[in-house]
PDB file of C-alpha atoms in Angstrom:
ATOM      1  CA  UNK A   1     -67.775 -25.507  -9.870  1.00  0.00           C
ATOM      2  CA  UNK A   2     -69.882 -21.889 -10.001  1.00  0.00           C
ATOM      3  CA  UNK A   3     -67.408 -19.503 -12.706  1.00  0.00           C
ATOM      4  CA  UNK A   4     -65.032 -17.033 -11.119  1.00  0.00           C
ATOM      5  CA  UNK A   5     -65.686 -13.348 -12.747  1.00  0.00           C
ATOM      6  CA  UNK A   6     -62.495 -12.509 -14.414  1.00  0.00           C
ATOM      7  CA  UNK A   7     -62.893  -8.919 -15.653  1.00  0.00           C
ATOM      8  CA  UNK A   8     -65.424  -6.351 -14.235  1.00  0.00           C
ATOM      9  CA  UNK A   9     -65.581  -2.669 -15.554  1.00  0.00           C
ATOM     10  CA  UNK A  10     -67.765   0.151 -13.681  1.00  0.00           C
ATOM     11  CA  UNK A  11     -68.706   3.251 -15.939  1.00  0.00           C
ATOM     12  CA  UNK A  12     -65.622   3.164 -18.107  1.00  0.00           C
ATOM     13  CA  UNK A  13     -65.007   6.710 -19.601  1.00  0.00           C
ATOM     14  CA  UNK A  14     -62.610   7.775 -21.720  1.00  0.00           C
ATOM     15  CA  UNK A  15     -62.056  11.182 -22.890  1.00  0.00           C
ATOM     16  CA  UNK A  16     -59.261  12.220 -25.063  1.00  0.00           C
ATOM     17  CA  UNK A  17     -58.231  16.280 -26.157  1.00  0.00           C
ATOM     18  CA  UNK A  18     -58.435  19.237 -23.480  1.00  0.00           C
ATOM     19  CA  UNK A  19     -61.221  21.284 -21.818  1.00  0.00           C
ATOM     20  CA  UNK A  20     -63.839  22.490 -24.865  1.00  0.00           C
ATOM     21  CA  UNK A  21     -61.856  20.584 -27.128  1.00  0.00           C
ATOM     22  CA  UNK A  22     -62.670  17.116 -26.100  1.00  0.00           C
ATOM     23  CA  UNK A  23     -64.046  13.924 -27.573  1.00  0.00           C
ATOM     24  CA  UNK A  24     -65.565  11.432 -25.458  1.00  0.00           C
ATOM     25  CA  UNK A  25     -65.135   7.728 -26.695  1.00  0.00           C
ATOM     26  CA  UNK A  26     -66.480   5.654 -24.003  1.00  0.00           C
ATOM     27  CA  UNK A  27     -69.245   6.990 -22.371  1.00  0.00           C
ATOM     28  CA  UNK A  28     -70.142   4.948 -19.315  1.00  0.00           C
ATOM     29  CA  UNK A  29     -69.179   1.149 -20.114  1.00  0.00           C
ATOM     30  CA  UNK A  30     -70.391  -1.590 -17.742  1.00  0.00           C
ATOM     31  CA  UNK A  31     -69.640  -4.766 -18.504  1.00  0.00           C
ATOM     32  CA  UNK A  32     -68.225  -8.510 -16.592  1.00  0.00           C
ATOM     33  CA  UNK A  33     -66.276 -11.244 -18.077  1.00  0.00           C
ATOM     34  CA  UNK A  34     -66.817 -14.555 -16.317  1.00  0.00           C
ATOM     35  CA  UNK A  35     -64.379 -17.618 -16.819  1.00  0.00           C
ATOM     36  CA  UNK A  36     -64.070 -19.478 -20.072  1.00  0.00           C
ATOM     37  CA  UNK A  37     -66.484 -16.463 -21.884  1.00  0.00           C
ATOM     38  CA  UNK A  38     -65.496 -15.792 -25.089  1.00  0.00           C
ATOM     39  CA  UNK A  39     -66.452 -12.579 -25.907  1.00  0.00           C
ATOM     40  CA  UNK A  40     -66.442 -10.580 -29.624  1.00  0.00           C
ATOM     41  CA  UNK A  41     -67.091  -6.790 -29.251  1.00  0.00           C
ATOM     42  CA  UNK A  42     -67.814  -5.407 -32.818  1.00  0.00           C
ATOM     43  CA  UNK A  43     -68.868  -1.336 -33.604  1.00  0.00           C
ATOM     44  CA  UNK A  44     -68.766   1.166 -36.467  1.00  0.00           C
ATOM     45  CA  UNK A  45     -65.822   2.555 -37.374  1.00  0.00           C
ATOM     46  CA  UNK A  46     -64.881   5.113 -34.218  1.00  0.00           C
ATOM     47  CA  UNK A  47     -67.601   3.367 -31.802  1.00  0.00           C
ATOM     48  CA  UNK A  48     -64.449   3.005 -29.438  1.00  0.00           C
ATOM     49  CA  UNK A  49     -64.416  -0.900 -29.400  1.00  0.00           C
ATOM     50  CA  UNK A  50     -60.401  -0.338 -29.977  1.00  0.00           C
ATOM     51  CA  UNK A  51     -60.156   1.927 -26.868  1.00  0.00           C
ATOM     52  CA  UNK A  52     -62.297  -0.411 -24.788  1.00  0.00           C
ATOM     53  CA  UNK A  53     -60.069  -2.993 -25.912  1.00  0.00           C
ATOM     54  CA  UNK A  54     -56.381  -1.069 -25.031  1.00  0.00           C
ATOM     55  CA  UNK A  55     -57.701   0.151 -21.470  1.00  0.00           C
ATOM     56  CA  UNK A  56     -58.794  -3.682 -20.556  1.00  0.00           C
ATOM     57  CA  UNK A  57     -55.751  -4.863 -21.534  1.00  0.00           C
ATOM     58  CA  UNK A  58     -53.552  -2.319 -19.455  1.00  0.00           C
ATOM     59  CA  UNK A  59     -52.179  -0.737 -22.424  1.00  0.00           C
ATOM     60  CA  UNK A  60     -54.574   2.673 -21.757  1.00  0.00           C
ATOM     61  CA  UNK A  61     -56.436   3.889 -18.532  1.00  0.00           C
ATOM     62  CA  UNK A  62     -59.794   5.511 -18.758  1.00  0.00           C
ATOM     63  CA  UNK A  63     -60.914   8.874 -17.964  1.00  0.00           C
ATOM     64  CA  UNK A  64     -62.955   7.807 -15.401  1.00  0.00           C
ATOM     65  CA  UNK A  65     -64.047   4.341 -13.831  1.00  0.00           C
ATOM     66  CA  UNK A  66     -62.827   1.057 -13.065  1.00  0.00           C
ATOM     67  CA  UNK A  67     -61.340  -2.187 -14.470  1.00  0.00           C
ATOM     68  CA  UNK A  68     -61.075  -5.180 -12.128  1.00  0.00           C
ATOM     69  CA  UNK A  69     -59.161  -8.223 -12.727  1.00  0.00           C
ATOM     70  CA  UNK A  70     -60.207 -10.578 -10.215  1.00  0.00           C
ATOM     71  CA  UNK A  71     -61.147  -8.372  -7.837  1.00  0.00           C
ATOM     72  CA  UNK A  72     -58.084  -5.392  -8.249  1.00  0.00           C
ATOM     73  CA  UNK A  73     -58.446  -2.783  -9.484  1.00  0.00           C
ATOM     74  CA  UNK A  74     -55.775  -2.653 -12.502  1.00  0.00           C
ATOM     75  CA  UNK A  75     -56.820   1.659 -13.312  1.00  0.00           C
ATOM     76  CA  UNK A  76     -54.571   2.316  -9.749  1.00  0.00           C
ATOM     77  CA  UNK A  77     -51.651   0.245  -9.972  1.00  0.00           C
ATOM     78  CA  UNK A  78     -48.133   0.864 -10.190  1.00  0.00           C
ATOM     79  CA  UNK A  79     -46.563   0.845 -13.777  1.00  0.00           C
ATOM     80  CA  UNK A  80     -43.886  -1.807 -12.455  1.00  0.00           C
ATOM     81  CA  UNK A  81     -47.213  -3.509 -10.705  1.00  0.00           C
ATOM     82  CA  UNK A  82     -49.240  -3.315 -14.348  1.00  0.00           C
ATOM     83  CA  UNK A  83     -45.932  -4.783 -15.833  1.00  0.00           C
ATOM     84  CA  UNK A  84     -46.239  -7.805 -13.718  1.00  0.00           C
ATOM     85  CA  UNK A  85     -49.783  -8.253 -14.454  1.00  0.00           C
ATOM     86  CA  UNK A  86     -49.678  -8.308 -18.289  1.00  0.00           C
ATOM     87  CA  UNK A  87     -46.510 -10.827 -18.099  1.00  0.00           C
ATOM     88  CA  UNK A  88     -48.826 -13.256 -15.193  1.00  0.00           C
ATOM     89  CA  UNK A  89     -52.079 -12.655 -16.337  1.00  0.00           C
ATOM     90  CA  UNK A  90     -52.736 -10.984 -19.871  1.00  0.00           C
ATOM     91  CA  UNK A  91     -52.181 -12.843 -23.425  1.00  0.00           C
ATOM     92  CA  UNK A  92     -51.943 -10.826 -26.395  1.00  0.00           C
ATOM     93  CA  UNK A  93     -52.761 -11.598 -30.001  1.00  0.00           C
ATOM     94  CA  UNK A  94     -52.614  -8.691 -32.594  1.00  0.00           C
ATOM     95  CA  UNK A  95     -53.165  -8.376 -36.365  1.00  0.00           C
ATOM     96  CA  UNK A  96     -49.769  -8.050 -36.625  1.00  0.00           C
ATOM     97  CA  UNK A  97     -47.570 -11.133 -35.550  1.00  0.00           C
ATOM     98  CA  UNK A  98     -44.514  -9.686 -34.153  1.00  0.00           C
ATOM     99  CA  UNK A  99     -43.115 -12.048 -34.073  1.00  0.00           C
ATOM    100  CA  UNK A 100     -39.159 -11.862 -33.768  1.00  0.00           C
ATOM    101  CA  UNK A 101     -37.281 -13.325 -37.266  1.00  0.00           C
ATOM    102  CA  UNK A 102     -33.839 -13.777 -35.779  1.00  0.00           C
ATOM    103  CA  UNK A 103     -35.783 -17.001 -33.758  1.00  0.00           C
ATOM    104  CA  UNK A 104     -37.694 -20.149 -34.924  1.00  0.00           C
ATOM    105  CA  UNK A 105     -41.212 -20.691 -34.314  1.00  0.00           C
ATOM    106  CA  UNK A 106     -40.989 -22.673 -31.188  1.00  0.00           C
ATOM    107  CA  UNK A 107     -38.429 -20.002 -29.499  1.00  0.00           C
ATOM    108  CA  UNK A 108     -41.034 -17.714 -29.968  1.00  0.00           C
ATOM    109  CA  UNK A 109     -43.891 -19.479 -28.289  1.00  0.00           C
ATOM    110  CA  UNK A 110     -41.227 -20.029 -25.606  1.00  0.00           C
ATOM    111  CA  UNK A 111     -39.781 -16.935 -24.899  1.00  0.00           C
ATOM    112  CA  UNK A 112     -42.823 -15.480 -22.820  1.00  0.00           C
ATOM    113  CA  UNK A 113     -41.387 -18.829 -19.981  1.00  0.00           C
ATOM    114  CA  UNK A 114     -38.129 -18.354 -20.972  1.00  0.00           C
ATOM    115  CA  UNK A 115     -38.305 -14.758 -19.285  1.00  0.00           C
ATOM    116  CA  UNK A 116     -39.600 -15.650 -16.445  1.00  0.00           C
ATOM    117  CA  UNK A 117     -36.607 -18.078 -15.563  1.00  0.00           C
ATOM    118  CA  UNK A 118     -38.820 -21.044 -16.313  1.00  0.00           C
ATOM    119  CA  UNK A 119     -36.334 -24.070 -16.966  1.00  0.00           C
ATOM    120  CA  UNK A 120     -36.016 -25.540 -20.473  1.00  0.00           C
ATOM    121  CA  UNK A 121     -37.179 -28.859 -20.020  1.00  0.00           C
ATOM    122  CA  UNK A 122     -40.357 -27.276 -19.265  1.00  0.00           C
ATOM    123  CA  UNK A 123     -40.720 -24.921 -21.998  1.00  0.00           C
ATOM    124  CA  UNK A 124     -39.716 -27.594 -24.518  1.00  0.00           C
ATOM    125  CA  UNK A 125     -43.093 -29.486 -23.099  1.00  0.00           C
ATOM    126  CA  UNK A 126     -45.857 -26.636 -23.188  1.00  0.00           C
ATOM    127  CA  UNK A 127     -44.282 -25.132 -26.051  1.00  0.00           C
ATOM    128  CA  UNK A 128     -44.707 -28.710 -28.314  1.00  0.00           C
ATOM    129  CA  UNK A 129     -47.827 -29.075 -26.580  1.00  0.00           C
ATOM    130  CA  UNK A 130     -49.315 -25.889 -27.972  1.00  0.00           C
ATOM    131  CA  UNK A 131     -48.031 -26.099 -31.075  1.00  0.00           C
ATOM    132  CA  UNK A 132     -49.235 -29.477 -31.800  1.00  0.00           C
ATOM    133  CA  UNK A 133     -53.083 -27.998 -30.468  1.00  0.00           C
ATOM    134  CA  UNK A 134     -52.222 -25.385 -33.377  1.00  0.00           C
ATOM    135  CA  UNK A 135     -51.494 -27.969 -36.071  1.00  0.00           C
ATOM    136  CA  UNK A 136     -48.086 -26.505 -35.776  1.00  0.00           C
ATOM    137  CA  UNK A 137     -45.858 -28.763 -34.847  1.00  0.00           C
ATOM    138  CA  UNK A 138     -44.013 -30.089 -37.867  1.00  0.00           C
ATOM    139  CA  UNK A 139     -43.322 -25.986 -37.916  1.00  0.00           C
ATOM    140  CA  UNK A 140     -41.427 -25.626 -34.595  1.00  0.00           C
ATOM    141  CA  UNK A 141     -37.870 -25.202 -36.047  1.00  0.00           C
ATOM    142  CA  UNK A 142     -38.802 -22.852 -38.692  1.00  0.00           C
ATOM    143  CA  UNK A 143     -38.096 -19.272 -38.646  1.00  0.00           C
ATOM    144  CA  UNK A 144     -41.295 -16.447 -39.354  1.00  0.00           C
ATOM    145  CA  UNK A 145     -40.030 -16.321 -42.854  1.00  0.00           C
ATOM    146  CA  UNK A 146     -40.573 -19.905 -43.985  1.00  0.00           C
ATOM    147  CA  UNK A 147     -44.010 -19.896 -42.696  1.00  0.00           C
ATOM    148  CA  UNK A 148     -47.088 -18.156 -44.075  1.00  0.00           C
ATOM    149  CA  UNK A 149     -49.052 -15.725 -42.936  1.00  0.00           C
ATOM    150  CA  UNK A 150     -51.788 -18.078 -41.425  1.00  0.00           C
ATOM    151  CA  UNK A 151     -49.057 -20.162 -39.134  1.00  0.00           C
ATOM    152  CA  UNK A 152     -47.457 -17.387 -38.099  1.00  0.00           C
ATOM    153  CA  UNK A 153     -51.345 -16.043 -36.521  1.00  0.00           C
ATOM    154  CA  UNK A 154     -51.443 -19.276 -34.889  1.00  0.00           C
ATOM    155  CA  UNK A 155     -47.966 -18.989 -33.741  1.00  0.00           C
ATOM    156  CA  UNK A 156     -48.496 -15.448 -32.253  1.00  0.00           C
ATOM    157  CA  UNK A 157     -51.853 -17.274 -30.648  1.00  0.00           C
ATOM    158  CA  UNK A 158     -49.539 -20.108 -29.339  1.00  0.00           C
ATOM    159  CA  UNK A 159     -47.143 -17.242 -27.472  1.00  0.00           C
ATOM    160  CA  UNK A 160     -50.425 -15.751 -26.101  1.00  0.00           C
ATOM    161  CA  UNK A 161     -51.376 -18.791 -24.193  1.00  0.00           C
ATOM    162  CA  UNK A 162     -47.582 -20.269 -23.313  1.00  0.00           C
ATOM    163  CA  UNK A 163     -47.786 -18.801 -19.604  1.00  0.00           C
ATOM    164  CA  UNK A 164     -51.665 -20.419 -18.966  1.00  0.00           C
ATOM    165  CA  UNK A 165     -53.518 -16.497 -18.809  1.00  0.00           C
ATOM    166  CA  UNK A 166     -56.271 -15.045 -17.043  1.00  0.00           C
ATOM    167  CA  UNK A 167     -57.874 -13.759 -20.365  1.00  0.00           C
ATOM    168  CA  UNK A 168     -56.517 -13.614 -23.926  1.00  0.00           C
ATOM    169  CA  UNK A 169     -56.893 -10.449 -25.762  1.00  0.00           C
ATOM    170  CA  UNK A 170     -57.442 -10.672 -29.423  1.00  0.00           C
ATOM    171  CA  UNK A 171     -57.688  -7.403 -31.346  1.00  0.00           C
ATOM    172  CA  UNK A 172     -58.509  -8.245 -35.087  1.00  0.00           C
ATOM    173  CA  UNK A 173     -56.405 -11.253 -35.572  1.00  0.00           C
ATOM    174  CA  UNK A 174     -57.797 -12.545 -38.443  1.00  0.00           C
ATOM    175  CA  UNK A 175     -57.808  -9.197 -40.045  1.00  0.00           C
ATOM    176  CA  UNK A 176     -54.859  -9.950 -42.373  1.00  0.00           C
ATOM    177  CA  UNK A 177     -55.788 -13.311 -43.150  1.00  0.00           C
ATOM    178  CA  UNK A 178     -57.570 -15.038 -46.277  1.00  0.00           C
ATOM    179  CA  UNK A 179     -60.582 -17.528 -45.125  1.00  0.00           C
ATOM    180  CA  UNK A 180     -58.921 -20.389 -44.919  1.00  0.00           C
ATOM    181  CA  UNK A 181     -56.264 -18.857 -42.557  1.00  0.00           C
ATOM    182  CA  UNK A 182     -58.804 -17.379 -40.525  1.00  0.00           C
ATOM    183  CA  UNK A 183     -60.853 -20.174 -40.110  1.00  0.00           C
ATOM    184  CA  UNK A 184     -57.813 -22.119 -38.894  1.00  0.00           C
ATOM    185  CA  UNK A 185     -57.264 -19.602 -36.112  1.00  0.00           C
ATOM    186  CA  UNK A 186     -60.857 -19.503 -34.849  1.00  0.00           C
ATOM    187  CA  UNK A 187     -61.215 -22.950 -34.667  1.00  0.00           C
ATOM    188  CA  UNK A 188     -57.594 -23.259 -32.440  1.00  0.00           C
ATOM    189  CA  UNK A 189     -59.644 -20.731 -30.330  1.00  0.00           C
ATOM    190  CA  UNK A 190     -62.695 -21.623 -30.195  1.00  0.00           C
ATOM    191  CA  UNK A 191     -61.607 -25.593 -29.236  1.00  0.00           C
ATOM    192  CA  UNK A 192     -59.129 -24.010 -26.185  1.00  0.00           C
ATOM    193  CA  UNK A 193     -62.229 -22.344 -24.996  1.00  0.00           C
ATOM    194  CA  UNK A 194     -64.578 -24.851 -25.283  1.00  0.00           C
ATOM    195  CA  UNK A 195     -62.079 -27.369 -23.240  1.00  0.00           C
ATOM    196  CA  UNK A 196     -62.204 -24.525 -20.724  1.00  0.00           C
ATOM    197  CA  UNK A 197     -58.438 -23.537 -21.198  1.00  0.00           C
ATOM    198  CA  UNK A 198     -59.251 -19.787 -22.145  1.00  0.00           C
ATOM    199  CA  UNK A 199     -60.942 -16.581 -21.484  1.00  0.00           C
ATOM    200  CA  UNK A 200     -61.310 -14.955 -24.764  1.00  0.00           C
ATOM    201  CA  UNK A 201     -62.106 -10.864 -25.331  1.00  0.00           C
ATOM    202  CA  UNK A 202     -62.062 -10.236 -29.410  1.00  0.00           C
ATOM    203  CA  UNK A 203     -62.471  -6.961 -31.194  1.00  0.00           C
ATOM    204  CA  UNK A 204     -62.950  -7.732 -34.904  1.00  0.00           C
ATOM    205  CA  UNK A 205     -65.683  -5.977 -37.723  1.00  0.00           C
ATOM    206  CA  UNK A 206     -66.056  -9.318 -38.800  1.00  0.00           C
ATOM    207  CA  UNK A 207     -69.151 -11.155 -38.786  1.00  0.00           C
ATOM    208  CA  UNK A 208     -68.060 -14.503 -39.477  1.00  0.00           C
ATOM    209  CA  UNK A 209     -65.094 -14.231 -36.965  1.00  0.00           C
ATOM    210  CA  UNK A 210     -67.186 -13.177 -34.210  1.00  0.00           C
ATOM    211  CA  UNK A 211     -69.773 -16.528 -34.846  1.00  0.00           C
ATOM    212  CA  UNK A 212     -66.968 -18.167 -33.286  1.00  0.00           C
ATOM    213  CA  UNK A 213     -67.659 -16.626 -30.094  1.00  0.00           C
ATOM    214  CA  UNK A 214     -70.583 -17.226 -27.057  1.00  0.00           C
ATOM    215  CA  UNK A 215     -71.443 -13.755 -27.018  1.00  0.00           C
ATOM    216  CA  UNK A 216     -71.158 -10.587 -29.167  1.00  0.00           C
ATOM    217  CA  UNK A 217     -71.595  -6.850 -27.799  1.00  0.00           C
ATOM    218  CA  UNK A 218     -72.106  -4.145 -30.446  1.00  0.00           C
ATOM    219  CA  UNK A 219     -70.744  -0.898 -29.112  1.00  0.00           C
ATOM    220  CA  UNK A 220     -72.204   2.469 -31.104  1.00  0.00           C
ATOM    221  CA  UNK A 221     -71.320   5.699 -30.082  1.00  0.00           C
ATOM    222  CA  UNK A 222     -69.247   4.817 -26.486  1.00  0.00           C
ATOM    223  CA  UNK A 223     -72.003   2.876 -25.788  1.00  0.00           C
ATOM    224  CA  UNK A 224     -72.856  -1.057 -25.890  1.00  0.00           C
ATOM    225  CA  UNK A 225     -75.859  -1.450 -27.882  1.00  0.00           C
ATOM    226  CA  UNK A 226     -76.839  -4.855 -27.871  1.00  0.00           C
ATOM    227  CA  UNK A 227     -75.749  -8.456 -27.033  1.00  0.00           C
ATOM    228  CA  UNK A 228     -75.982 -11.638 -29.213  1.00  0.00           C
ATOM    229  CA  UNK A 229     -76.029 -14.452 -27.287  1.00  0.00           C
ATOM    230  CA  UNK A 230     -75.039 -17.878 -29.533  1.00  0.00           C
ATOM    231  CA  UNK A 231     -78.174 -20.577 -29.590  1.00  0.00           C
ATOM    232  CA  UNK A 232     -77.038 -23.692 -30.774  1.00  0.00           C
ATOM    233  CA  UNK A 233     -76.139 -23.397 -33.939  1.00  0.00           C
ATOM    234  CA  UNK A 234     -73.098 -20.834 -35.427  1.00  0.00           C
ATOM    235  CA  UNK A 235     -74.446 -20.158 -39.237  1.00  0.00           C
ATOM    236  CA  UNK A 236     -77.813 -18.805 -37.158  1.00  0.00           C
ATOM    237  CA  UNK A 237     -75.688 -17.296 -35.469  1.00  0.00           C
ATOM    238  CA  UNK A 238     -73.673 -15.377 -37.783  1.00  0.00           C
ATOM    239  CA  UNK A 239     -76.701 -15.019 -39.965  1.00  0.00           C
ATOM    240  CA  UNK A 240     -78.360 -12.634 -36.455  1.00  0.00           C
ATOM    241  CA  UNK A 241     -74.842 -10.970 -36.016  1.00  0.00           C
ATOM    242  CA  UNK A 242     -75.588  -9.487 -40.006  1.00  0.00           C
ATOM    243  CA  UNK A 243     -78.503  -8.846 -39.612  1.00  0.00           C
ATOM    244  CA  UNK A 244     -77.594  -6.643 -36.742  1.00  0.00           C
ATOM    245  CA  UNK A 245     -75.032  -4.788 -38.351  1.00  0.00           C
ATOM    246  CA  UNK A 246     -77.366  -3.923 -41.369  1.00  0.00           C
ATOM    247  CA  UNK A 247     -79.906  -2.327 -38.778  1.00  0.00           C
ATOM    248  CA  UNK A 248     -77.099  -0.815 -37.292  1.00  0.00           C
ATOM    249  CA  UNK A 249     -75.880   0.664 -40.632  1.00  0.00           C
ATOM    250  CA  UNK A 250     -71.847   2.310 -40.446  1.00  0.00           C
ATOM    251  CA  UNK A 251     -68.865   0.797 -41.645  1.00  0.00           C
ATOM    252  CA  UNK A 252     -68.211  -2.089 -39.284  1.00  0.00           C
ATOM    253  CA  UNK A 253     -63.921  -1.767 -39.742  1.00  0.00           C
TER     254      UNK A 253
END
């Protein structure tokens, strides 16, 4: 079955101040997303990977240009209309969990269904079912307290997928986690988009998280640079994703 292009954005440009006072971020972005990509875009400090990231997602619009998702054009929609789309087609996972304290774990990863007036029976399943993909399980009547920082990633990851998105946004999530932790996480990911269950787009300035994806764009100046494509094997991989960022020089955070 040929891939169905998820995302495609024409000259994205974002400009942020007012007339002689302005700073352009993104200065003419083209780029697709295809089903099951999974995608790391990594940049200097200020390169504008965050503001790609935000205007993809719905959060921002650009300046000028266009974002499709499948096919609409998201930059000249309704804000109830954009609502709709983020809650149907758009997973989330930050740095930060958020995560809500006054509900266990697997209330959580339901709520997203629970929302949208799916029944219970049905949110128990996918709910278990993702947690137990997460190594999770034995977690599910927890609350965000009892669990450490590491399952509580994986739980925000778990919420991100409950409603079966279009494309999962990731914007640094293994940025405060220790190595272990991370690893966890990436490997969750990486196996949901291998088994073609996810359409991954990842900002992160870190090497070794971005090995875990199939392709990596460095973006310099409002600009994409370069792409890595993965070969076969993920420590080559990572080792041509340093090596890039040492030609590239700038703080990569």
């Amino acid at each position: 079955m040929d891939k169905k292009k998820v995302i495609e954005m024409k000259n994205l440009v974002k400009t942020y101040g007012t007339k002689g006072f302005c700073t352009t971020v993104l200065k003419g972005i083209d780029l697709e997303i295809w089903e099951n990509d999974f995608i790391a875009v990594m940049g200097p400090s200020g390169s504008g990977k965050t503001t790609l990231l935000n205007i993809l997602s719905t959060i921002d619009k650009p300046t000028q240009g266009t974002v499709l998702l499948d096919g609409r054009d998201i930059t000249r929609v309704s804000n109830q209309e954009l609502s709709q789309i983020r809650r149907d087609n758009i997973g989330f996972i930050f740095q930060d969990y958020n995560l809500l304290d006054t509900m266990t774990l697997q209330d959580n990863v339901a709520l997203p269904l629970s929302l949208n007036g799916v029944s219970s029976k049905i949110c128990v399943e996918k709910t278990q079912e993702l947690l137990t993909v997460f190594g999770l399980k034995e977690h599910a009547k927890k609350y965000p307290y009892q669990l450490s920082g590491g399952q509580k990633q994986r739980g925000a990851a778990c919420r991100a997928f409950i409603t079966s998105p279009r494309v999962i946004f990731a914007d640094e999530p293994t940025g405060a986690l220790d190595s272990r932790s991370s690893k966890e996480l990436l490997e969750c990911l990486k196996g949901l988009n291998d088994n073609g269950r996810a359409t991954i787009l990842m900002v992160t300035h870190d090497a070794f998280s971005a090995s875990y994806a199939k392709d990596v764009y460095i973006l310099s100046d409002g600009q994409i640079q370069c792409r890595i494509s993965k070969g076969a094997d993920r420590k080559e991989f990572y080792d041509r994703i340093l090596d890039m960022q040492s030609s590239m020089g700038g703080d990569f955070s």
